[in-house]
Structures are given as structure tokens and as C-alpha cells.
Amino acid sequence: MKLKKFSLIYFVSISFALFNPLLAQVDLTKSDPGRAGAAIILEQPANDPRIQNRQHELVSSIAASADGKQLFLVWYTGGKGEGPGNYVTMAVSLDNGKTWKNDQLVIYPKEPTSRFFDPVLWRDKYDQVWLFYAVSMDNKHWDLKEGVNAIPVSWNGSKVVYEQPKLISYGVMMNKPVYIPQKDAVLFPVSVWQLGKDHSSETGYIPDGTFVHSFDFKKKNAKINTLSPLGSVPALPDSMRTFDEHQVVQTSGDGNLLCLVRTKKGVYYSKSSDYGKNWSVLEPFTATGPTTSSRFYIGKLQSGNLILILNNSTTRNNMTAFISKDGGKTWPHKLLLDSRDKVSYPDVDQTRDGVIHVTYDRDRSGAKDILYCRFKESDIVSGNTGGIFLSRVSNNP
């Protein structure tokens, strides 16, 4: 009797793993080669007509090389709007953000029915810079599975050097992963959107939610490939969920983590005390004042203090940087970066000289600004707006 019960449980567990792509630990590049290989990679395509018509520019991300000599910045554009035809483009700066070489690498869809969007740049523990981007297929804005593709990139003195994309997970990753030194592992904030409708009966559906996946650097193959499921942030009511753009930060030298999540009512937060396996019920994040329904950035600086950049408003204006010196309990220090309307989606990296590098977009289909700014932590603490350097990266008219 016990043997039969065990066999049934074993069968159900294995079946659930096999039929739930989020939980199945398989090489998705091999099992779903169409999604992994949906891109054409264009190197420095300066006069390529495929990349000339840009009706919108949005969702930028930034990372620096280990020595800080190169800044990599990506965003997506192309197509009539947020849908098929979107592609990812990379700019590189060799002079600390003063000037930019645009379109140094373009991730372009082989088929007009595919979409590449929401790129993220991140530097790992080995100082390798990674480009992650989302893939949607079948002529859809969002095809129920999506997919996070990963490409290691570097600069060889004249161009971007890269490897072929690997599909490391289904879902979308809107924000940088976080390295946890105590576990020698990386946590990836991957979500599968629901967007106000029950899709469970539709072809291609996989369970939606706000997930935390992991990659263990202790494995013999330390190059990031297939992610493993770790935890899930408790879901909000469907009426409050939107694009689950979440990010995780370690708040102390142990298993305590803080996760912020975008909702229709602004930013909410959840906590974990076991390195991301279990999470508390989401609550409104009010520690910095008003928030809006938009992507933010939260991370840890070299000083050990936390940095948070978001719209300090109920609308997409007042892009503001905050510092917390107590693990995210209070955020008394702030610096207004941009007070204008239609500023959104900040991303951050810090170089070893202590400089904080930030990118965000403004007026996506009007001015089509992809912006870069830099400053120091001391500027945030003192509220020194004079310490901000700002430049425009996008070179559209």
C-alpha cells in the first residue's frame, strides 16, 4: 500500500515537472530551438534599412565592464508599437557616458511575427557582462510563454563580441538578477504575466506568477544556462496585477531579502528570510512616499547601503534616487534626477570608482529619449543635483 502511494506521488511529481515548463529543468535551447534561435544578430549595422524606422524607443538597461572603460546600454525599438517587429539595440560608450556609439549590436527577429523586448544588462561574479532579453512569437504582444534569452557580451577594442543566445527560462525578466555570496548563487526575478484574464485553457499556457529562479555557480559548468525554480511571491488579486516587474535585493548578510513588485496601485513589497524560498504576503511600499505603476530599480551599493530609483509620484515624473542605510527600513536620503513628465524605467550599475550609472527613458513615442546620467552616493546623501551629469543616448531626430 505504501509503495503504491509513493509511486502515485512520484508519478504526479514527475508529470507536473514535465508538463510545467517553468519547473522542468531541461535545456530549453534544445527543447525549444525556435524560440532560442529566433534572432538575427546584426553587428554594427549602421546603414541597414531594417533599423531605420523607429516610432518608439523604450526600456533601457545599463552595465559597465569590470574596469569601467566601457559602458553598455540597451533598449528596444522597432515595429509600430509594443508588439511584433520589436528588436533590441546596444550602444557603447568609451568615455564614461559623454558620447555613445549606437547600434553596435542589434538583436533582430528572423520573422516579422517575432518580438524581442525588455532587455536587461548585468555583470556577474566573474565580471562577465550578460545581455538578457524577452522573446514573444506567433505575431503576439505576449504569447503566454515568452522566454528569457541570454548572451554574454564584451568589447574587443573595435566591436561587441558575443555568443549565440541561450534560452534559460520561460517568462520575462524585467530587472537585474542579484548575486548571493553566501550561497554562491544568483537569483533571477522572472515573471509570467496574467494581465487580467484567465489563460489556463489556451494553447501554450504555462502557470503565471511572480517567480524567483536561481542559478548555482558551484556547478561544474559555471556559465549561466538553465535556471532552477526557487520560490514564488504570493499573488495579488487579478484586479491589481499588471506586468509583474519585480526585483530582489539582499538586505543583510544572511537570508533576508526584499522584493519590490509593480502593481496597478504602485509598488508593493514582500520579504524572505530563507534566501528566496518563501515570501511574505505583498503589502504597499510606502517608505519613500508615493509610487506609480512603473518599473523601478533597487540594489546594493559598494558601501553596503541600498539604492532605490523610482518615480516619486503617482504618475511617471519626478525620477528620484534614494539611499537606505538600514537595510531598506527607511530611505531618508534622496536626489531628484528628472522632474519632467513621461520619465520611466530606470536601471543602474556602479563602477569600482564608486560612480553610479543610470539610464531611463522619456516620452517613448514623442521625444524618444534614452537617457544616461551619473553621480555619486554622496550626491544622493547631500541632495546635490549639481553632481548629476546627463546625456542623451538615442540619436533619433
Tab-separated table of C-alpha atoms in Angstrom:
chain	number	residue	atom	x	y	z
A	1	MET	CA	0.000	0.000	0.000
A	2	LYS	CA	2.772	2.395	0.916
A	3	LEU	CA	4.639	1.516	-2.257
A	4	LYS	CA	1.601	2.312	-4.411
A	5	LYS	CA	1.072	5.618	-2.647
A	6	PHE	CA	4.726	6.561	-3.113
A	7	SER	CA	4.570	5.576	-6.785
A	8	LEU	CA	1.493	7.728	-7.325
A	9	ILE	CA	3.131	10.732	-5.681
A	10	TYR	CA	6.274	10.158	-7.687
A	11	PHE	CA	4.266	9.921	-10.925
A	12	VAL	CA	2.327	13.111	-10.154
A	13	SER	CA	5.535	14.979	-9.260
A	14	ILE	CA	7.336	13.902	-12.398
A	15	SER	CA	4.300	14.616	-14.575
A	16	PHE	CA	3.950	18.102	-13.100
A	17	ALA	CA	7.595	18.825	-13.831
A	18	LEU	CA	7.346	17.525	-17.366
A	19	PHE	CA	4.225	19.466	-18.269
A	20	ASN	CA	5.102	22.669	-16.434
A	21	PRO	CA	7.911	24.314	-18.437
A	22	LEU	CA	8.710	26.672	-15.553
A	23	LEU	CA	9.579	23.760	-13.283
A	24	ALA	CA	11.095	21.354	-15.750
A	25	GLN	CA	14.877	21.578	-15.502
A	26	VAL	CA	15.662	20.926	-19.144
A	27	ASP	CA	17.871	22.616	-21.705
A	28	LEU	CA	15.309	24.917	-23.307
A	29	THR	CA	17.690	25.856	-26.102
A	30	LYS	CA	17.465	22.231	-27.245
A	31	SER	CA	13.812	21.587	-26.398
A	32	ASP	CA	12.560	24.896	-27.858
A	33	PRO	CA	15.155	25.793	-30.526
A	34	GLY	CA	12.734	28.020	-32.419
A	35	ARG	CA	12.430	30.442	-29.510
A	36	ALA	CA	16.141	30.283	-28.697
A	37	GLY	CA	17.133	30.819	-32.322
A	38	ALA	CA	14.534	33.388	-33.334
A	39	ALA	CA	17.080	36.208	-33.712
A	40	ILE	CA	19.414	37.519	-36.340
A	41	ILE	CA	22.360	39.253	-34.673
A	42	LEU	CA	23.487	42.321	-36.589
A	43	GLU	CA	26.977	43.722	-35.932
A	44	GLN	CA	27.310	47.498	-36.286
A	45	PRO	CA	24.535	47.740	-38.932
A	46	ALA	CA	24.937	51.475	-39.463
A	47	ASN	CA	23.077	51.769	-42.781
A	48	ASP	CA	20.796	48.754	-42.545
A	49	PRO	CA	17.276	49.847	-43.582
A	50	ARG	CA	15.742	47.352	-41.149
A	51	ILE	CA	16.721	49.511	-38.173
A	52	GLN	CA	15.938	52.966	-39.543
A	53	ASN	CA	12.210	53.335	-38.825
A	54	ARG	CA	11.901	53.886	-35.078
A	55	GLN	CA	8.492	55.015	-33.943
A	56	HIS	CA	9.277	54.490	-30.280
A	57	GLU	CA	12.343	53.910	-28.021
A	58	LEU	CA	11.951	52.432	-24.553
A	59	VAL	CA	13.017	50.223	-21.623
A	60	SER	CA	16.765	50.791	-21.297
A	61	SER	CA	19.322	48.952	-19.165
A	62	ILE	CA	22.985	49.589	-18.357
A	63	ALA	CA	26.092	47.690	-17.259
A	64	ALA	CA	29.770	48.559	-17.213
A	65	SER	CA	32.804	46.434	-17.941
A	66	ALA	CA	34.770	45.393	-14.864
A	67	ASP	CA	37.372	48.139	-15.345
A	68	GLY	CA	34.720	50.741	-16.158
A	69	LYS	CA	36.286	51.551	-19.526
A	70	GLN	CA	33.146	50.570	-21.424
A	71	LEU	CA	29.526	51.310	-20.661
A	72	PHE	CA	26.996	49.065	-22.396
A	73	LEU	CA	23.435	50.338	-22.745
A	74	VAL	CA	20.497	48.549	-24.386
A	75	TRP	CA	16.848	49.254	-25.097
A	76	TYR	CA	14.200	48.127	-27.569
A	77	THR	CA	12.597	49.812	-30.548
A	78	GLY	CA	11.189	48.914	-33.992
A	79	GLY	CA	7.698	47.975	-35.098
A	80	LYS	CA	4.537	50.049	-34.918
A	81	GLY	CA	4.278	49.741	-31.152
A	82	GLU	CA	4.860	47.220	-28.382
A	83	GLY	CA	4.437	44.108	-30.477
A	84	PRO	CA	5.798	42.076	-33.422
A	85	GLY	CA	8.827	43.631	-35.063
A	86	ASN	CA	10.371	44.949	-31.833
A	87	TYR	CA	14.128	44.489	-31.630
A	88	VAL	CA	16.903	45.170	-29.117
A	89	THR	CA	19.781	47.552	-29.827
A	90	MET	CA	23.017	48.180	-27.910
A	91	ALA	CA	25.040	51.380	-27.562
A	92	VAL	CA	28.566	51.569	-26.141
A	93	SER	CA	30.377	54.488	-24.520
A	94	LEU	CA	34.164	54.565	-24.223
A	95	ASP	CA	34.374	57.947	-22.460
A	96	ASN	CA	32.272	57.499	-19.327
A	97	GLY	CA	28.973	58.351	-20.964
A	98	LYS	CA	29.954	61.598	-22.693
A	99	THR	CA	29.407	60.151	-26.170
A	100	TRP	CA	27.823	56.942	-27.436
A	101	LYS	CA	28.340	54.578	-30.359
A	102	ASN	CA	24.813	53.474	-31.230
A	103	ASP	CA	23.636	50.220	-32.818
A	104	GLN	CA	26.817	48.345	-32.029
A	105	LEU	CA	24.818	45.141	-31.718
A	106	VAL	CA	21.206	44.599	-32.765
A	107	ILE	CA	19.092	41.561	-31.848
A	108	TYR	CA	16.644	41.442	-34.746
A	109	PRO	CA	13.785	38.981	-35.380
A	110	LYS	CA	14.189	36.495	-38.221
A	111	GLU	CA	10.421	36.552	-38.722
A	112	PRO	CA	8.198	39.658	-38.614
A	113	THR	CA	5.884	37.755	-36.273
A	114	SER	CA	8.512	37.663	-33.505
A	115	ARG	CA	9.177	40.280	-30.878
A	116	PHE	CA	12.310	40.997	-28.789
A	117	PHE	CA	11.819	43.310	-25.837
A	118	ASP	CA	12.588	44.245	-22.204
A	119	PRO	CA	16.381	43.831	-22.355
A	120	VAL	CA	18.492	43.700	-19.184
A	121	LEU	CA	22.268	44.047	-18.773
A	122	TRP	CA	24.141	42.600	-15.787
A	123	ARG	CA	27.749	41.889	-14.766
A	124	ASP	CA	28.300	38.568	-12.976
A	125	LYS	CA	30.769	37.496	-10.262
A	126	TYR	CA	33.383	36.737	-12.923
A	127	ASP	CA	32.935	40.251	-14.397
A	128	GLN	CA	31.230	38.877	-17.482
A	129	VAL	CA	28.567	41.232	-18.859
A	130	TRP	CA	25.326	39.496	-19.876
A	131	LEU	CA	22.523	40.681	-22.123
A	132	PHE	CA	19.113	39.181	-21.354
A	133	TYR	CA	16.028	39.855	-23.461
A	134	ALA	CA	12.470	38.561	-23.756
A	135	VAL	CA	11.097	36.711	-26.792
A	136	SER	CA	7.480	36.606	-27.922
A	137	MET	CA	6.384	34.735	-31.034
A	138	ASP	CA	3.332	33.923	-33.170
A	139	ASN	CA	2.511	37.534	-34.015
A	140	LYS	CA	1.605	38.366	-30.416
A	141	HIS	CA	2.479	41.113	-27.962
A	142	TRP	CA	2.665	38.362	-25.364
A	143	ASP	CA	2.441	34.687	-26.320
A	144	LEU	CA	1.751	33.158	-22.844
A	145	LYS	CA	5.233	31.579	-22.535
A	146	GLU	CA	7.656	34.324	-23.553
A	147	GLY	CA	11.270	33.374	-22.928
A	148	VAL	CA	14.389	34.830	-21.338
A	149	ASN	CA	17.361	34.592	-23.703
A	150	ALA	CA	20.926	35.224	-22.520
A	151	ILE	CA	24.037	36.362	-24.404
A	152	PRO	CA	27.485	37.083	-22.875
A	153	VAL	CA	28.992	40.230	-24.407
A	154	SER	CA	32.279	42.154	-24.262
A	155	TRP	CA	34.215	44.810	-26.190
A	156	ASN	CA	37.331	43.838	-28.126
A	157	GLY	CA	38.506	47.372	-28.854
A	158	SER	CA	36.502	47.879	-32.018
A	159	LYS	CA	33.241	45.953	-31.693
A	160	VAL	CA	30.993	43.945	-29.395
A	161	VAL	CA	31.968	40.297	-29.078
A	162	TYR	CA	29.145	37.888	-28.262
A	163	GLU	CA	27.981	34.284	-28.216
A	164	GLN	CA	24.786	32.825	-29.632
A	165	PRO	CA	21.660	33.262	-27.480
A	166	LYS	CA	20.644	30.606	-24.967
A	167	LEU	CA	17.056	30.250	-23.786
A	168	ILE	CA	17.464	29.975	-19.994
A	169	SER	CA	13.840	30.207	-18.834
A	170	TYR	CA	10.298	30.838	-19.940
A	171	GLY	CA	8.751	34.106	-18.757
A	172	VAL	CA	10.042	37.694	-18.737
A	173	MET	CA	12.844	39.189	-16.627
A	174	MET	CA	12.406	42.957	-16.383
A	175	ASN	CA	15.135	43.678	-13.817
A	176	LYS	CA	18.676	42.627	-12.986
A	177	PRO	CA	19.359	39.374	-11.152
A	178	VAL	CA	21.159	39.504	-7.792
A	179	TYR	CA	24.220	37.537	-6.667
A	180	ILE	CA	24.010	35.958	-3.185
A	181	PRO	CA	27.593	35.345	-1.971
A	182	GLN	CA	26.601	33.122	0.962
A	183	LYS	CA	25.080	30.658	-1.498
A	184	ASP	CA	27.374	31.383	-4.453
A	185	ALA	CA	24.156	31.619	-6.447
A	186	VAL	CA	22.207	34.141	-8.495
A	187	LEU	CA	18.516	34.888	-8.076
A	188	PHE	CA	16.590	35.777	-11.230
A	189	PRO	CA	13.292	37.746	-10.961
A	190	VAL	CA	11.272	36.019	-13.696
A	191	SER	CA	7.541	36.540	-14.137
A	192	VAL	CA	4.821	35.054	-16.319
A	193	TRP	CA	2.160	37.666	-16.904
A	194	GLN	CA	-1.537	37.217	-16.377
A	195	LEU	CA	-2.819	40.656	-17.443
A	196	GLY	CA	-6.348	40.350	-16.136
A	197	LYS	CA	-7.529	37.236	-17.949
A	198	ASP	CA	-7.590	33.509	-17.217
A	199	HIS	CA	-5.439	31.946	-19.946
A	200	SER	CA	-5.282	28.443	-18.465
A	201	SER	CA	-7.344	26.865	-21.249
A	202	GLU	CA	-5.325	28.449	-24.071
A	203	THR	CA	-2.686	26.653	-26.118
A	204	GLY	CA	0.802	27.408	-24.865
A	205	TYR	CA	-0.304	28.398	-21.367
A	206	ILE	CA	2.132	27.886	-18.510
A	207	PRO	CA	1.345	28.817	-14.882
A	208	ASP	CA	1.600	32.565	-14.386
A	209	GLY	CA	3.093	34.293	-11.363
A	210	THR	CA	5.919	36.315	-9.850
A	211	PHE	CA	8.807	33.877	-9.518
A	212	VAL	CA	12.362	33.771	-8.220
A	213	HIS	CA	14.591	31.347	-10.122
A	214	SER	CA	18.196	30.540	-9.295
A	215	PHE	CA	21.474	29.547	-10.883
A	216	ASP	CA	24.158	27.850	-8.777
A	217	PHE	CA	27.707	28.936	-9.602
A	218	LYS	CA	29.046	25.942	-7.658
A	219	LYS	CA	28.004	23.665	-10.510
A	220	LYS	CA	30.838	22.418	-12.675
A	221	ASN	CA	29.540	24.434	-15.615
A	222	ALA	CA	29.586	27.975	-14.265
A	223	LYS	CA	28.306	29.609	-17.450
A	224	ILE	CA	24.694	30.623	-16.972
A	225	ASN	CA	22.271	28.290	-18.724
A	226	THR	CA	19.075	26.640	-17.486
A	227	LEU	CA	17.587	28.255	-14.362
A	228	SER	CA	16.067	26.321	-11.477
A	229	PRO	CA	12.805	27.293	-9.735
A	230	LEU	CA	13.287	28.537	-6.177
A	231	GLY	CA	10.320	30.495	-4.846
A	232	SER	CA	7.211	32.440	-5.741
A	233	VAL	CA	5.914	35.720	-4.341
A	234	PRO	CA	2.273	35.306	-3.221
A	235	ALA	CA	-0.068	36.556	-5.909
A	236	LEU	CA	-2.185	39.663	-5.593
A	237	PRO	CA	-5.811	39.693	-6.740
A	238	ASP	CA	-6.044	39.658	-10.528
A	239	SER	CA	-7.593	43.129	-10.427
A	240	MET	CA	-4.300	44.512	-9.048
A	241	ARG	CA	-1.837	42.583	-11.185
A	242	THR	CA	-0.236	44.098	-14.238
A	243	PHE	CA	3.220	43.431	-15.716
A	244	ASP	CA	4.873	41.761	-12.705
A	245	GLU	CA	8.109	43.725	-12.887
A	246	HIS	CA	9.832	42.689	-9.679
A	247	GLN	CA	13.374	42.916	-8.335
A	248	VAL	CA	15.158	41.360	-5.366
A	249	VAL	CA	17.868	42.769	-3.083
A	250	GLN	CA	19.692	41.197	-0.131
A	251	THR	CA	19.149	43.428	2.908
A	252	SER	CA	21.638	41.850	5.336
A	253	GLY	CA	24.482	39.342	5.421
A	254	ASP	CA	22.153	36.377	5.734
A	255	GLY	CA	18.991	35.063	4.120
A	256	ASN	CA	16.964	38.274	4.424
A	257	LEU	CA	15.750	39.553	1.070
A	258	LEU	CA	13.421	42.319	-0.032
A	259	CYS	CA	11.377	42.067	-3.233
A	260	LEU	CA	9.564	45.021	-4.773
A	261	VAL	CA	6.775	44.365	-7.290
A	262	ARG	CA	4.946	46.626	-9.714
A	263	THR	CA	1.147	46.586	-9.348
A	264	LYS	CA	-1.713	48.672	-10.732
A	265	LYS	CA	-1.699	50.572	-7.426
A	266	GLY	CA	2.005	51.348	-7.358
A	267	VAL	CA	4.894	49.440	-5.793
A	268	TYR	CA	4.295	46.633	-3.272
A	269	TYR	CA	6.859	44.647	-1.283
A	270	SER	CA	7.463	41.145	0.049
A	271	LYS	CA	10.207	39.728	2.300
A	272	SER	CA	12.059	36.427	2.563
A	273	SER	CA	14.235	35.179	5.432
A	274	ASP	CA	15.420	31.956	3.747
A	275	TYR	CA	17.249	33.197	0.650
A	276	GLY	CA	14.129	33.379	-1.503
A	277	LYS	CA	12.383	30.056	-0.974
A	278	ASN	CA	9.418	31.548	0.874
A	279	TRP	CA	7.948	35.042	0.686
A	280	SER	CA	5.580	37.114	2.797
A	281	VAL	CA	2.241	38.433	1.577
A	282	LEU	CA	2.631	41.554	-0.569
A	283	GLU	CA	1.997	44.907	1.111
A	284	PRO	CA	2.058	48.511	-0.166
A	285	PHE	CA	5.541	50.037	-0.272
A	286	THR	CA	5.177	53.488	1.342
A	287	ALA	CA	8.657	54.090	2.796
A	288	THR	CA	9.610	56.661	0.124
A	289	GLY	CA	6.224	58.300	-0.295
A	290	PRO	CA	4.001	57.987	-3.378
A	291	THR	CA	4.788	55.475	-6.129
A	292	THR	CA	3.262	54.721	-9.501
A	293	SER	CA	2.692	51.646	-11.653
A	294	SER	CA	6.063	51.520	-13.390
A	295	ARG	CA	9.396	49.733	-13.276
A	296	PHE	CA	11.921	50.806	-10.636
A	297	TYR	CA	15.450	49.791	-9.641
A	298	ILE	CA	16.578	48.511	-6.238
A	299	GLY	CA	20.059	47.224	-5.478
A	300	LYS	CA	23.032	47.282	-3.132
A	301	LEU	CA	25.945	49.701	-3.495
A	302	GLN	CA	29.613	49.026	-2.734
A	303	SER	CA	29.144	50.815	0.595
A	304	GLY	CA	26.596	48.200	1.633
A	305	ASN	CA	23.789	50.758	1.514
A	306	LEU	CA	20.736	50.187	-0.655
A	307	ILE	CA	19.819	52.365	-3.612
A	308	LEU	CA	16.295	52.732	-4.969
A	309	ILE	CA	15.330	54.752	-8.045
A	310	LEU	CA	11.687	55.253	-8.961
A	311	ASN	CA	9.030	57.808	-9.834
A	312	ASN	CA	8.468	59.577	-6.504
A	313	SER	CA	4.952	60.402	-7.625
A	314	THR	CA	1.640	58.836	-8.576
A	315	THR	CA	2.496	59.495	-12.236
A	316	ARG	CA	5.612	58.970	-14.353
A	317	ASN	CA	7.529	62.084	-13.348
A	318	ASN	CA	9.977	63.017	-10.571
A	319	MET	CA	12.555	60.296	-11.196
A	320	THR	CA	14.307	60.155	-7.820
A	321	ALA	CA	17.200	58.227	-6.269
A	322	PHE	CA	17.006	57.166	-2.597
A	323	ILE	CA	19.562	55.716	-0.169
A	324	SER	CA	18.810	53.426	2.777
A	325	LYS	CA	21.452	52.734	5.421
A	326	ASP	CA	19.333	50.345	7.480
A	327	GLY	CA	18.524	47.542	5.065
A	328	GLY	CA	15.528	49.198	3.458
A	329	LYS	CA	13.601	50.164	6.591
A	330	THR	CA	13.949	53.896	5.980
A	331	TRP	CA	15.006	55.967	2.959
A	332	PRO	CA	15.881	59.426	4.323
A	333	HIS	CA	18.332	60.496	1.588
A	334	LYS	CA	17.119	61.411	-1.883
A	335	LEU	CA	18.201	63.116	-5.089
A	336	LEU	CA	15.802	64.320	-7.796
A	337	LEU	CA	17.187	63.175	-11.142
A	338	ASP	CA	14.485	64.359	-13.552
A	339	SER	CA	11.249	66.176	-12.707
A	340	ARG	CA	9.764	66.009	-16.212
A	341	ASP	CA	6.691	64.058	-17.257
A	342	LYS	CA	6.908	60.693	-19.044
A	343	VAL	CA	10.214	59.619	-17.447
A	344	SER	CA	10.283	55.934	-16.544
A	345	TYR	CA	12.036	52.576	-16.172
A	346	PRO	CA	15.391	53.350	-14.504
A	347	ASP	CA	18.276	50.891	-14.388
A	348	VAL	CA	21.598	51.159	-12.520
A	349	ASP	CA	25.162	49.921	-12.387
A	350	GLN	CA	28.050	51.062	-10.190
A	351	THR	CA	31.686	51.010	-11.256
A	352	ARG	CA	34.578	50.325	-8.906
A	353	ASP	CA	35.396	54.032	-8.665
A	354	GLY	CA	32.081	54.456	-6.843
A	355	VAL	CA	30.295	56.226	-9.691
A	356	ILE	CA	26.612	55.307	-10.080
A	357	HIS	CA	25.496	54.985	-13.708
A	358	VAL	CA	21.790	55.292	-14.510
A	359	THR	CA	19.633	55.028	-17.608
A	360	TYR	CA	15.914	55.655	-18.147
A	361	ASP	CA	13.538	56.585	-20.970
A	362	ARG	CA	11.386	59.667	-21.598
A	363	ASP	CA	8.390	60.252	-23.846
A	364	ARG	CA	8.709	56.932	-25.642
A	365	SER	CA	6.921	57.764	-28.882
A	366	GLY	CA	7.398	61.551	-28.827
A	367	ALA	CA	10.868	62.748	-27.847
A	368	LYS	CA	12.008	59.095	-27.868
A	369	ASP	CA	14.720	59.865	-25.339
A	370	ILE	CA	17.004	57.155	-23.999
A	371	LEU	CA	18.923	58.986	-21.282
A	372	TYR	CA	22.075	58.375	-19.270
A	373	CYS	CA	23.188	60.085	-16.083
A	374	ARG	CA	25.868	59.551	-13.470
A	375	PHE	CA	26.574	60.766	-9.949
A	376	LYS	CA	27.948	59.508	-6.629
A	377	GLU	CA	26.342	58.161	-3.487
A	378	SER	CA	27.461	61.294	-1.651
A	379	ASP	CA	25.378	63.351	-4.091
A	380	ILE	CA	22.254	61.454	-3.027
A	381	VAL	CA	23.048	61.852	0.672
A	382	SER	CA	23.595	65.596	0.298
A	383	GLY	CA	20.868	66.150	-2.308
A	384	ASN	CA	23.453	67.646	-4.673
A	385	THR	CA	21.758	67.999	-8.048
A	386	GLY	CA	24.869	69.766	-9.326
A	387	GLY	CA	26.696	66.434	-9.195
A	388	ILE	CA	24.477	64.901	-11.899
A	389	PHE	CA	25.881	64.507	-15.403
A	390	LEU	CA	23.171	63.884	-18.032
A	391	SER	CA	23.425	62.906	-21.697
A	392	ARG	CA	21.088	61.621	-24.411
A	393	VAL	CA	21.952	58.215	-25.867
A	394	SER	CA	19.327	57.733	-28.588
A	395	ASN	CA	20.219	59.541	-31.806
A	396	ASN	CA	16.824	59.763	-33.486
A	397	PRO	CA	15.716	63.200	-34.782
